[in-house]
Coordinates of N, CA and C in Angstrom, one line a residue:
X22 N -40.9 60.0 3.6 CA -40.7 58.8 4.4 C -41.2 59.1 5.9
X23 N -41.0 60.3 6.4 CA -41.4 60.6 7.7 C -42.9 60.6 7.8
X24 N -43.6 61.0 6.7 CA -45.0 61.0 6.7 C -45.6 59.6 6.8
X25 N -44.9 58.7 6.2 CA -45.4 57.3 6.2 C -45.2 56.7 7.7
X26 N -44.1 57.1 8.3 CA -43.9 56.6 9.7 C -45.0 57.2 10.6
X27 N -45.4 58.4 10.4 CA -46.5 59.0 11.1 C -47.8 58.4 10.8
X28 N -48.0 58.2 9.5 CA -49.4 57.8 9.0 C -49.7 56.4 9.4
X29 N -48.9 55.4 9.2 CA -49.3 54.0 9.4 C -49.3 53.6 10.9
X30 N -48.4 53.9 11.7 CA -48.5 53.5 13.1 C -49.3 54.4 14.1
X31 N -49.2 55.7 13.9 CA -49.7 56.7 14.8 C -51.2 57.0 14.5
X32 N -51.5 57.2 13.3 CA -52.8 57.6 12.9 C -53.9 56.6 13.3
X33 N -53.7 55.3 13.1 CA -54.7 54.3 13.5 C -55.0 54.4 15.1
X34 N -53.9 54.5 15.8 CA -54.1 54.6 17.3 C -54.8 55.8 17.7
X35 N -54.5 56.9 17.0 CA -55.2 58.2 17.3 C -56.7 58.1 17.0
X36 N -57.0 57.4 15.8 CA -58.4 57.2 15.5 C -59.1 56.3 16.5
X37 N -58.5 55.2 16.9 CA -59.1 54.3 17.9 C -59.3 55.0 19.2
X38 N -58.4 55.9 19.6 CA -58.6 56.7 20.9 C -59.8 57.6 20.7
X39 N -59.9 58.2 19.6 CA -61.1 59.1 19.4 C -62.4 58.4 19.4
X40 N -62.4 57.2 18.8 CA -63.6 56.4 18.8 C -64.0 56.0 20.2
X41 N -63.0 55.6 21.0 CA -63.3 55.2 22.4 C -63.7 56.3 23.2
X42 N -63.2 57.5 23.0 CA -63.7 58.7 23.7 C -65.1 59.0 23.4
X43 N -65.5 58.9 22.1 CA -66.8 59.1 21.6 C -67.8 58.1 22.3
X44 N -67.4 56.8 22.3 CA -68.3 55.8 22.9 C -68.5 56.1 24.4
X45 N -67.4 56.4 25.1 CA -67.5 56.6 26.5 C -68.4 57.8 26.8
X46 N -68.4 58.8 26.0 CA -69.1 60.0 26.2 C -70.6 59.9 25.9
X47 N -70.9 59.3 24.8 CA -72.3 59.2 24.3 C -72.9 57.8 24.5
X48 N -72.2 56.8 24.9 CA -72.7 55.5 25.0 C -73.1 55.1 26.4
X49 N -73.3 56.0 27.3 CA -73.6 55.7 28.7 C -75.1 55.2 28.8
X50 N -75.3 54.2 29.6 CA -76.7 53.6 29.7 C -77.1 53.8 31.2
X51 N -78.3 54.2 31.4 CA -78.9 54.3 32.7 C -79.5 53.0 33.1
X52 N -79.4 52.7 34.4 CA -80.1 51.5 34.9 C -81.6 51.7 34.8
X53 N -82.3 50.6 34.7 CA -83.8 50.7 34.6 C -84.4 51.3 35.9
X54 N -85.6 51.9 35.8 CA -86.2 52.6 36.9 C -86.3 51.8 38.1
X55 N -86.7 50.6 38.0 CA -86.9 49.7 39.2 C -85.6 49.5 40.0
X56 N -84.5 49.3 39.2 CA -83.2 49.1 39.9 C -82.7 50.4 40.5
X57 N -83.0 51.5 39.8 CA -82.5 52.8 40.3 C -83.3 53.1 41.6
X58 N -84.6 52.8 41.7 CA -85.3 53.0 42.9 C -84.8 52.2 44.1
X59 N -84.4 51.0 43.8 CA -83.9 50.1 44.9 C -82.5 50.7 45.4
X60 N -81.7 51.2 44.5 CA -80.5 51.8 44.8 C -80.6 53.1 45.6
X61 N -81.7 53.8 45.4 CA -82.0 55.0 46.1 C -82.5 54.7 47.5
X62 N -83.3 53.6 47.6 CA -83.8 53.2 48.9 C -82.7 52.5 49.8
X63 N -81.9 51.7 49.2 CA -80.8 51.0 49.9 C -79.5 51.3 49.2
X64 N -78.7 52.3 49.6 CA -77.4 52.6 49.0 C -76.5 51.4 49.2
X65 N -75.5 51.3 48.4 CA -74.6 50.1 48.4 C -73.1 50.7 48.5
X66 N -72.3 50.0 49.2 CA -70.9 50.4 49.3 C -70.2 50.2 47.9
X67 N -69.1 50.9 47.7 CA -68.3 50.8 46.5 C -67.7 49.4 46.4
X68 N -67.6 48.9 45.2 CA -67.0 47.5 44.9 C -67.8 46.4 45.6
X69 N -69.0 46.6 45.9 CA -69.9 45.5 46.4 C -70.8 45.1 45.3
X70 N -71.5 44.0 45.5 CA -72.4 43.4 44.5 C -73.7 43.2 45.2
X71 N -74.8 43.3 44.4 CA -76.2 43.2 44.9 C -76.9 42.2 44.1
X72 N -77.8 41.4 44.8 CA -78.6 40.4 44.1 C -80.1 40.8 44.2
X73 N -80.8 40.8 43.1 CA -82.2 41.1 43.1 C -83.0 40.0 42.5
X74 N -84.2 39.8 43.0 CA -85.1 38.8 42.4 C -86.2 39.6 41.6
X75 N -86.4 39.3 40.4 CA -87.3 40.0 39.5 C -88.4 39.0 39.0
X76 N -89.6 39.2 39.5 CA -90.7 38.3 39.1 C -92.0 39.2 38.9
X77 N -93.1 38.5 38.8 CA -94.4 39.2 38.5 C -94.7 40.3 39.6
X78 N -94.3 40.1 40.8 CA -94.6 41.0 41.9 C -93.6 42.2 41.9
X79 N -92.6 42.2 41.1 CA -91.6 43.3 41.1 C -90.2 42.8 41.5
X80 N -89.4 43.8 41.8 CA -88.0 43.5 42.1 C -87.9 43.4 43.7
X81 N -87.1 42.4 44.1 CA -86.9 42.3 45.6 C -85.5 42.1 45.9
X82 N -85.0 42.8 46.9 CA -83.6 42.8 47.3 C -83.3 41.5 48.0
X83 N -82.2 40.8 47.6 CA -81.8 39.6 48.3 C -80.5 39.7 49.1
X84 N -79.8 40.7 48.9 CA -78.6 40.9 49.7 C -77.5 41.6 49.0
X85 N -76.5 42.1 49.7 CA -75.3 42.7 49.2 C -74.1 41.8 49.6
X86 N -73.2 41.7 48.7 CA -72.1 40.8 48.9 C -70.8 41.5 48.5
X87 N -69.7 41.0 49.2 CA -68.4 41.7 49.0 C -67.7 41.2 47.7
X88 N -68.0 39.9 47.3 CA -67.4 39.4 46.1 C -68.5 39.0 45.1
X89 N -68.1 39.0 43.9 CA -69.1 38.7 42.8 C -69.4 37.2 42.9
X90 N -68.5 36.4 43.3 CA -68.7 34.9 43.5 C -69.8 34.6 44.5
X91 N -69.8 35.3 45.6 CA -70.8 35.2 46.7 C -72.2 35.6 46.1
X92 N -72.2 36.7 45.4 CA -73.5 37.1 44.8 C -74.0 36.2 43.8
X93 N -73.2 35.6 43.0 CA -73.6 34.6 42.0 C -74.1 33.3 42.7
X94 N -73.5 32.9 43.8 CA -73.9 31.8 44.5 C -75.3 32.0 45.1
X95 N -75.6 33.2 45.6 CA -76.9 33.6 46.1 C -77.9 33.6 45.1
X96 N -77.6 34.1 43.9 CA -78.5 34.1 42.8 C -78.9 32.6 42.4
X97 N -77.9 31.7 42.3 CA -78.3 30.3 42.0 C -79.0 29.7 43.1
X98 N -78.8 30.0 44.3 CA -79.6 29.5 45.4 C -81.0 29.9 45.3
X99 N -81.2 31.2 45.0 CA -82.6 31.7 44.8 C -83.3 31.1 43.6
X100 N -82.5 30.7 42.6 CA -83.1 30.0 41.4 C -83.6 28.6 41.9
X101 N -82.7 27.9 42.6 CA -83.1 26.6 43.1 C -84.4 26.7 44.0
X102 N -84.5 27.7 44.9 CA -85.6 27.9 45.7 C -86.9 28.1 44.9
X103 N -86.8 29.0 43.9 CA -87.9 29.3 43.0 C -88.3 28.1 42.2
X104 N -87.4 27.3 41.7 CA -87.8 26.1 40.9 C -88.4 25.1 41.8
X105 N -88.0 25.0 43.1 CA -88.6 24.0 43.9 C -90.1 24.4 44.3
X106 N -90.4 25.7 44.3 CA -91.7 26.2 44.5 C -92.5 26.3 43.2
X107 N -91.9 26.0 42.1 CA -92.6 26.1 40.8 C -92.8 27.6 40.3
X108 N -92.1 28.5 40.8 CA -92.2 29.9 40.4 C -91.2 30.3 39.3
X109 N -91.6 31.3 38.5 CA -90.7 31.8 37.5 C -90.2 33.2 38.0
X110 N -88.9 33.3 37.9 CA -88.3 34.6 38.3 C -86.9 34.7 37.7
X111 N -86.4 35.9 37.6 CA -85.0 36.2 37.2 C -84.3 36.7 38.4
X112 N -83.0 36.3 38.5 CA -82.2 36.7 39.6 C -81.0 37.5 38.9
X113 N -80.9 38.8 39.4 CA -79.9 39.7 38.8 C -78.8 39.9 39.7
X114 N -77.5 39.8 39.2 CA -76.3 40.2 40.0 C -75.9 41.5 39.4
X115 N -75.8 42.5 40.3 CA -75.5 43.9 39.9 C -74.3 44.4 40.6
X116 N -73.6 45.3 39.9 CA -72.4 45.9 40.6 C -72.9 47.2 41.4
X117 N -71.9 48.0 41.9 CA -72.3 49.1 42.7 C -72.9 50.3 41.9
X118 N -72.8 50.2 40.6 CA -73.4 51.3 39.7 C -74.7 50.9 39.2
X119 N -75.2 49.7 39.5 CA -76.5 49.3 39.0 C -76.5 48.6 37.7
X120 N -75.3 48.2 37.2 CA -75.2 47.5 35.9 C -75.4 46.0 36.1
X121 N -76.1 45.4 35.3 CA -76.4 43.9 35.4 C -75.2 43.2 34.9
X122 N -74.6 42.4 35.8 CA -73.4 41.6 35.5 C -73.8 40.2 35.1
X123 N -74.8 39.6 35.7 CA -75.3 38.3 35.4 C -76.8 38.2 35.7
X124 N -77.4 37.4 34.8 CA -78.9 37.1 35.0 C -79.1 35.6 35.0
X125 N -79.8 35.1 36.0 CA -80.1 33.7 36.2 C -81.6 33.6 36.1
X126 N -82.1 32.8 35.2 CA -83.6 32.6 35.1 C -84.0 31.3 35.7
X127 N -85.2 31.4 36.4 CA -85.7 30.1 37.0 C -87.0 29.8 36.3

């Protein structure tokens, strides 16, 4: 009886914990080279957000923002500006680690 109490509730949680540890150890992704280069040229504060414009000419820094909402607003403003000029570009909202949180295409 004691083995059943251990087997059914504890073992699945232990297995899930091991899977999560494995994913966090081996599932890390590196930011693309262009984004990494911009982060090396312009360091960003912790818990801030960055907006980049990505088009045929390359990636261009559009600003750093304290909240994600402000960064998303800037990305959509950039999209409107690009559409009014008839240009195609992607606007990326990134966190302080260089991970893409949102992408807006124009």
